[in-house]
């Protein structure tokens, strides 16, 4: 199948503390690049004769497919979560307090995880785990690392393309800026939709 | 929170081609070990002062948490999917045919991916991706690699502890044996529950 | 170029606590498999037109090349280091004491690192780092992880194919057995050859 | 032991096509950050009681140690390799031609590998492998990936902090600029020193 780019989920001219150039470059080059690459990989995969393909070809292409797919999916969530400063709605705030001890504790863990990835690559994902019906802050150092069976509802991109144009090496400043620019309505909507799910 | 082991999802004395010793060792040592380790990691994480913790401690522990959580979740799915030889029910079979071209094409891809991981580590996951409302065979070379936001419905464990006791280095024989021992009802149930979900 | 298998560096019938079947399977299937795979990968790489190759093909194949090369190189060192129980010669023992505080401290770190990888995959490498003219115990969770510019002189294979046939999930028993079967003369020889090197 | 920063190996004001700001930020924040982090990790490691430490602590810290050490070592090589445009000396050029078919073939592979890592993270390393007495272009997607037992003589940093300040997402432009700024004398010196080594 052919994968399509989704429209940019935020208004790049109005994210406080991030330049339009940064966000448009991120959307077009990194997100758009992943979608284009994924389609080329799918074309290659469609041609494989799995009964005879060498193992390194299977491992090589299927790994590249996972990287591109996850980059596509996580970038969409990242952009959907950007907007004007806001607060989590009551249901989400209560769930954060229940699962992390307090909203402040959640926030301090999420921020520390972002800063800890500064200078490297990866994601911090607030994610709903149906096995235990709870929210988890999940570490990732590359696109492939995600919690099994879980649904991320908020994504902080820590690849350096997310901030270097504006912030240079000041990853901590970027993380603080992100925290002020979360469009919480999106995370709340996703929790409402997926958070009813438990393991079956 | 404290994580608990789930009861073994299959009858280890009745998996054709795999010994009870292999499956019980896998369940107790590898699955059980992950759950125990996860609980110890959670205790450490509960003590962290995120405002002052060094970055390597945050990255180190949160990564270990992800490894243990995913090992726990994927092992549960693996054991739940083992049983007597069976066939996928009509809905699942139709979905496989729709998303892979044919049931045989799905099977040949899944088998090739398993064999390609022989001698190393990882998982092959048949997984429902809500973004595109389709099933995907997903590559993993360690516990942390899963498709973002997706729900795995069938898991083939390719860590060598899954087969070496019985099969030695004959990973291909293990993969063929697994294909004859899939309890398809479990995958069908999960597709029925989660496969209605699309991106929202 | 074509890579060739080296003869097995130890006598597989005489490693105390490990069966001949285990070692011969390890040598033929895992080491031999890596060398064969590497040669096939090299053939593919020789055909690439780098000016036009898609990025996922370059990343996929070059990564598979690194995995196979390192598996080859590290397995050779592993087998070369197995033999009758012995003790490190004076020069090596002194260097271990200098760089780790004491020989016992080195041993306790090396053993703990091996046990910590039990149930997963990876290597523990005692390695000479020319930058700092010292020995380091280096962690690896897959074949690709090695200390930059360093020369490993002793390798403990923690992939489960190294022990499951004999030890099942009892990784700790395997690590203790390995410690009693180190042919220290090989590590001493390598230190003598490479340990004169410092950064230039 | 305490690790020290080496002086910057190039003149940051005179690398054609890269700004002083980019290179100084890279040196101070990314290289300097790795050295500082490594020293803190070493302090933690010195306190561990390996006989009783939980496995996740050992795996977590030893992995972070490897990341920081390799980041330190590879960054030093990267900066040492930057300078005025130059050509490889005869010995190095001949070795490249011998091991890659031609100098142009080497160059086209090295460039393609760099571009293929654009938008992600990693290194391209020209590295001397003593096992086969030859040069290899080695892929890395994170600091931990290096060829076992080999000595890198030229390093192209593809982490986005290497170029985003100047080039934004234009990774290809950065790679071309790097190729014009290689101080080949450094690679030649390292080959002269280490290239005599073969496996022993």
PDB file of C-alpha atoms in Angstrom, chain A residues 1 3-6 31 35 42 45-51 54-56 58-60 62-63 65-66 69-70 72-74 76 80 100 105 108-110 112-113 115-117 129-132 134 136-140 142-152 186 189-190 193-194 197-200, chain B residues 1 3-6 31 35 42 45-51 54-56 58-60 62-63 65-66 69-70 72-74 76 80 100 105 108-110 112-113 115-117 129-132 134 136-140 142-152 186 189-190 193-194 197-200:
ATOM      1  CA  UNK A   1       0.000   0.000   0.000  1.00  0.00           C
ATOM      2  CA  UNK A   3       1.404   5.712   2.707  1.00  0.00           C
ATOM      3  CA  UNK A   4       0.403   9.363   2.549  1.00  0.00           C
ATOM      4  CA  UNK A   5       1.586  12.357   4.502  1.00  0.00           C
ATOM      5  CA  UNK A   6      -0.945  13.824   6.879  1.00  0.00           C
ATOM      6  CA  UNK A  31       8.463  13.468   8.624  1.00  0.00           C
ATOM      7  CA  UNK A  35       6.910   8.672   4.467  1.00  0.00           C
ATOM      8  CA  UNK A  42       7.339  -1.151   0.588  1.00  0.00           C
ATOM      9  CA  UNK A  45       9.405  -5.619   0.020  1.00  0.00           C
ATOM     10  CA  UNK A  46       6.638  -6.326  -2.479  1.00  0.00           C
ATOM     11  CA  UNK A  47       9.237  -7.796  -4.836  1.00  0.00           C
ATOM     12  CA  UNK A  48      10.842 -10.162  -2.342  1.00  0.00           C
ATOM     13  CA  UNK A  49      10.481 -13.884  -2.766  1.00  0.00           C
ATOM     14  CA  UNK A  50      10.501 -14.782   0.897  1.00  0.00           C
ATOM     15  CA  UNK A  51      11.142 -18.459   0.278  1.00  0.00           C
ATOM     16  CA  UNK A  54      18.875 -14.159   1.908  1.00  0.00           C
ATOM     17  CA  UNK A  55      18.460 -13.535   5.617  1.00  0.00           C
ATOM     18  CA  UNK A  56      20.392 -10.268   5.610  1.00  0.00           C
ATOM     19  CA  UNK A  58      14.981  -9.752   5.081  1.00  0.00           C
ATOM     20  CA  UNK A  59      16.499  -8.364   8.285  1.00  0.00           C
ATOM     21  CA  UNK A  60      17.818  -5.277   6.527  1.00  0.00           C
ATOM     22  CA  UNK A  62      12.183  -5.181   7.557  1.00  0.00           C
ATOM     23  CA  UNK A  63      14.251  -3.188  10.032  1.00  0.00           C
ATOM     24  CA  UNK A  65      10.505  -0.556   7.346  1.00  0.00           C
ATOM     25  CA  UNK A  66      10.055  -0.407  11.125  1.00  0.00           C
ATOM     26  CA  UNK A  69       6.915   3.469   9.970  1.00  0.00           C
ATOM     27  CA  UNK A  70       7.628   4.486  13.534  1.00  0.00           C
ATOM     28  CA  UNK A  72       6.024   8.472  10.454  1.00  0.00           C
ATOM     29  CA  UNK A  73       3.638   7.553  13.277  1.00  0.00           C
ATOM     30  CA  UNK A  74       5.548   9.295  16.077  1.00  0.00           C
ATOM     31  CA  UNK A  76       2.371  12.733  13.443  1.00  0.00           C
ATOM     32  CA  UNK A  80      -0.615  16.927  16.734  1.00  0.00           C
ATOM     33  CA  UNK A 100       2.583   8.905  38.752  1.00  0.00           C
ATOM     34  CA  UNK A 105       5.829  14.085  39.606  1.00  0.00           C
ATOM     35  CA  UNK A 108       9.317  16.192  36.492  1.00  0.00           C
ATOM     36  CA  UNK A 109       9.928  12.665  35.174  1.00  0.00           C
ATOM     37  CA  UNK A 110       8.922  13.580  31.620  1.00  0.00           C
ATOM     38  CA  UNK A 112      14.130  14.806  33.058  1.00  0.00           C
ATOM     39  CA  UNK A 113      13.768  12.084  30.449  1.00  0.00           C
ATOM     40  CA  UNK A 115      16.842  16.439  28.981  1.00  0.00           C
ATOM     41  CA  UNK A 116      18.636  13.123  29.474  1.00  0.00           C
ATOM     42  CA  UNK A 117      18.327  12.464  25.733  1.00  0.00           C
ATOM     43  CA  UNK A 129      -0.491   0.537  28.474  1.00  0.00           C
ATOM     44  CA  UNK A 130      -3.620  -1.635  28.225  1.00  0.00           C
ATOM     45  CA  UNK A 131      -1.991  -4.537  30.105  1.00  0.00           C
ATOM     46  CA  UNK A 132      -1.974  -2.567  33.319  1.00  0.00           C
ATOM     47  CA  UNK A 134      -2.081   2.893  33.251  1.00  0.00           C
ATOM     48  CA  UNK A 136       3.778   5.211  31.463  1.00  0.00           C
ATOM     49  CA  UNK A 137       6.558   7.619  30.451  1.00  0.00           C
ATOM     50  CA  UNK A 138       8.516   5.604  27.970  1.00  0.00           C
ATOM     51  CA  UNK A 139      12.179   6.041  26.990  1.00  0.00           C
ATOM     52  CA  UNK A 140      13.331   5.620  23.390  1.00  0.00           C
ATOM     53  CA  UNK A 142      15.643   5.539  18.386  1.00  0.00           C
ATOM     54  CA  UNK A 143      12.418   5.376  16.392  1.00  0.00           C
ATOM     55  CA  UNK A 144      12.069   1.624  16.944  1.00  0.00           C
ATOM     56  CA  UNK A 145      11.724   1.717  20.723  1.00  0.00           C
ATOM     57  CA  UNK A 146       8.105   1.733  21.835  1.00  0.00           C
ATOM     58  CA  UNK A 147       6.119   0.059  24.577  1.00  0.00           C
ATOM     59  CA  UNK A 148       4.575  -3.160  23.262  1.00  0.00           C
ATOM     60  CA  UNK A 149       0.839  -2.965  22.662  1.00  0.00           C
ATOM     61  CA  UNK A 150       0.615   0.545  24.063  1.00  0.00           C
ATOM     62  CA  UNK A 151      -0.829   3.742  22.609  1.00  0.00           C
ATOM     63  CA  UNK A 152       1.316   6.868  22.894  1.00  0.00           C
ATOM     64  CA  UNK A 186      -4.986  16.023  21.739  1.00  0.00           C
ATOM     65  CA  UNK A 189      -8.792  12.950  23.181  1.00  0.00           C
ATOM     66  CA  UNK A 190      -6.478   9.965  22.673  1.00  0.00           C
ATOM     67  CA  UNK A 193     -10.515   6.950  22.921  1.00  0.00           C
ATOM     68  CA  UNK A 194      -7.893   4.372  23.841  1.00  0.00           C
ATOM     69  CA  UNK A 197      -9.008  -0.362  26.545  1.00  0.00           C
ATOM     70  CA  UNK A 198      -7.534  -2.874  28.834  1.00  0.00           C
ATOM     71  CA  UNK A 199      -5.961  -6.178  28.058  1.00  0.00           C
ATOM     72  CA  UNK A 200      -8.462  -8.761  26.858  1.00  0.00           C
TER      73      UNK A 200
ATOM     74  CA  UNK B   1       2.981  -0.533  41.230  1.00  0.00           C
ATOM     75  CA  UNK B   3       3.597  -6.306  38.380  1.00  0.00           C
ATOM     76  CA  UNK B   4       2.393  -9.892  38.693  1.00  0.00           C
ATOM     77  CA  UNK B   5       3.108 -12.942  36.617  1.00  0.00           C
ATOM     78  CA  UNK B   6       0.159 -14.235  34.624  1.00  0.00           C
ATOM     79  CA  UNK B  31       9.220 -14.465  31.553  1.00  0.00           C
ATOM     80  CA  UNK B  35       8.595  -9.597  35.854  1.00  0.00           C
ATOM     81  CA  UNK B  42      10.188   0.153  39.589  1.00  0.00           C
ATOM     82  CA  UNK B  45      12.608   4.484  39.837  1.00  0.00           C
ATOM     83  CA  UNK B  46      10.283   5.346  42.710  1.00  0.00           C
ATOM     84  CA  UNK B  47      13.281   6.634  44.653  1.00  0.00           C
ATOM     85  CA  UNK B  48      14.665   8.913  41.942  1.00  0.00           C
ATOM     86  CA  UNK B  49      14.599  12.660  42.401  1.00  0.00           C
ATOM     87  CA  UNK B  50      14.149  13.569  38.758  1.00  0.00           C
ATOM     88  CA  UNK B  51      15.097  17.190  39.281  1.00  0.00           C
ATOM     89  CA  UNK B  54      22.231  12.419  36.563  1.00  0.00           C
ATOM     90  CA  UNK B  55      21.241  11.844  32.961  1.00  0.00           C
ATOM     91  CA  UNK B  56      22.941   8.458  32.714  1.00  0.00           C
ATOM     92  CA  UNK B  58      17.641   8.278  34.002  1.00  0.00           C
ATOM     93  CA  UNK B  59      18.601   6.815  30.630  1.00  0.00           C
ATOM     94  CA  UNK B  60      19.955   3.627  32.180  1.00  0.00           C
ATOM     95  CA  UNK B  62      14.237   3.905  31.974  1.00  0.00           C
ATOM     96  CA  UNK B  63      15.794   1.805  29.244  1.00  0.00           C
ATOM     97  CA  UNK B  65      12.327  -0.599  32.448  1.00  0.00           C
ATOM     98  CA  UNK B  66      11.317  -0.696  28.774  1.00  0.00           C
ATOM     99  CA  UNK B  69       8.137  -4.393  30.379  1.00  0.00           C
ATOM    100  CA  UNK B  70       8.262  -5.425  26.752  1.00  0.00           C
ATOM    101  CA  UNK B  72       6.872  -9.319  30.046  1.00  0.00           C
ATOM    102  CA  UNK B  73       4.174  -8.243  27.591  1.00  0.00           C
ATOM    103  CA  UNK B  74       5.536 -10.089  24.568  1.00  0.00           C
ATOM    104  CA  UNK B  76       2.563 -13.329  27.653  1.00  0.00           C
ATOM    105  CA  UNK B  80      -1.134 -17.317  24.833  1.00  0.00           C
ATOM    106  CA  UNK B 100      -0.632  -9.415   2.543  1.00  0.00           C
ATOM    107  CA  UNK B 105       2.149 -14.775   1.258  1.00  0.00           C
ATOM    108  CA  UNK B 108       5.891 -17.125   3.855  1.00  0.00           C
ATOM    109  CA  UNK B 109       6.911 -13.641   5.060  1.00  0.00           C
ATOM    110  CA  UNK B 110       6.367 -14.502   8.721  1.00  0.00           C
ATOM    111  CA  UNK B 112      11.228 -16.055   6.551  1.00  0.00           C
ATOM    112  CA  UNK B 113      11.430 -13.317   9.179  1.00  0.00           C
ATOM    113  CA  UNK B 115      14.392 -17.862  10.211  1.00  0.00           C
ATOM    114  CA  UNK B 116      16.306 -14.678   9.445  1.00  0.00           C
ATOM    115  CA  UNK B 117      16.590 -14.005  13.202  1.00  0.00           C
ATOM    116  CA  UNK B 129      -1.645  -0.912  13.113  1.00  0.00           C
ATOM    117  CA  UNK B 130      -4.546   1.454  13.787  1.00  0.00           C
ATOM    118  CA  UNK B 131      -3.043   4.252  11.704  1.00  0.00           C
ATOM    119  CA  UNK B 132      -3.607   2.304   8.524  1.00  0.00           C
ATOM    120  CA  UNK B 134      -4.058  -3.137   8.626  1.00  0.00           C
ATOM    121  CA  UNK B 136       1.842  -5.832   9.564  1.00  0.00           C
ATOM    122  CA  UNK B 137       4.582  -8.417  10.184  1.00  0.00           C
ATOM    123  CA  UNK B 138       6.996  -6.542  12.348  1.00  0.00           C
ATOM    124  CA  UNK B 139      10.729  -7.193  12.788  1.00  0.00           C
ATOM    125  CA  UNK B 140      12.420  -6.871  16.192  1.00  0.00           C
ATOM    126  CA  UNK B 142      15.419  -6.942  20.803  1.00  0.00           C
ATOM    127  CA  UNK B 143      12.527  -6.605  23.239  1.00  0.00           C
ATOM    128  CA  UNK B 144      12.338  -2.828  22.731  1.00  0.00           C
ATOM    129  CA  UNK B 145      11.458  -2.890  19.035  1.00  0.00           C
ATOM    130  CA  UNK B 146       7.720  -2.668  18.451  1.00  0.00           C
ATOM    131  CA  UNK B 147       5.470  -0.861  16.016  1.00  0.00           C
ATOM    132  CA  UNK B 148       4.331   2.436  17.531  1.00  0.00           C
ATOM    133  CA  UNK B 149       0.724   2.474  18.657  1.00  0.00           C
ATOM    134  CA  UNK B 150       0.065  -1.009  17.324  1.00  0.00           C
ATOM    135  CA  UNK B 151      -1.354  -4.123  18.977  1.00  0.00           C
ATOM    136  CA  UNK B 152       0.536  -7.376  18.409  1.00  0.00           C
ATOM    137  CA  UNK B 186      -6.115 -16.109  20.517  1.00  0.00           C
ATOM    138  CA  UNK B 189      -9.871 -12.797  19.607  1.00  0.00           C
ATOM    139  CA  UNK B 190      -7.329  -9.968  19.770  1.00  0.00           C
ATOM    140  CA  UNK B 193     -11.175  -6.699  20.089  1.00  0.00           C
ATOM    141  CA  UNK B 194      -8.550  -4.292  18.790  1.00  0.00           C
ATOM    142  CA  UNK B 197      -9.726   0.511  16.239  1.00  0.00           C
ATOM    143  CA  UNK B 198      -8.435   2.951  13.772  1.00  0.00           C
ATOM    144  CA  UNK B 199      -6.581   6.150  14.285  1.00  0.00           C
ATOM    145  CA  UNK B 200      -8.735   8.852  15.844  1.00  0.00           C
TER     146      UNK B 200
END
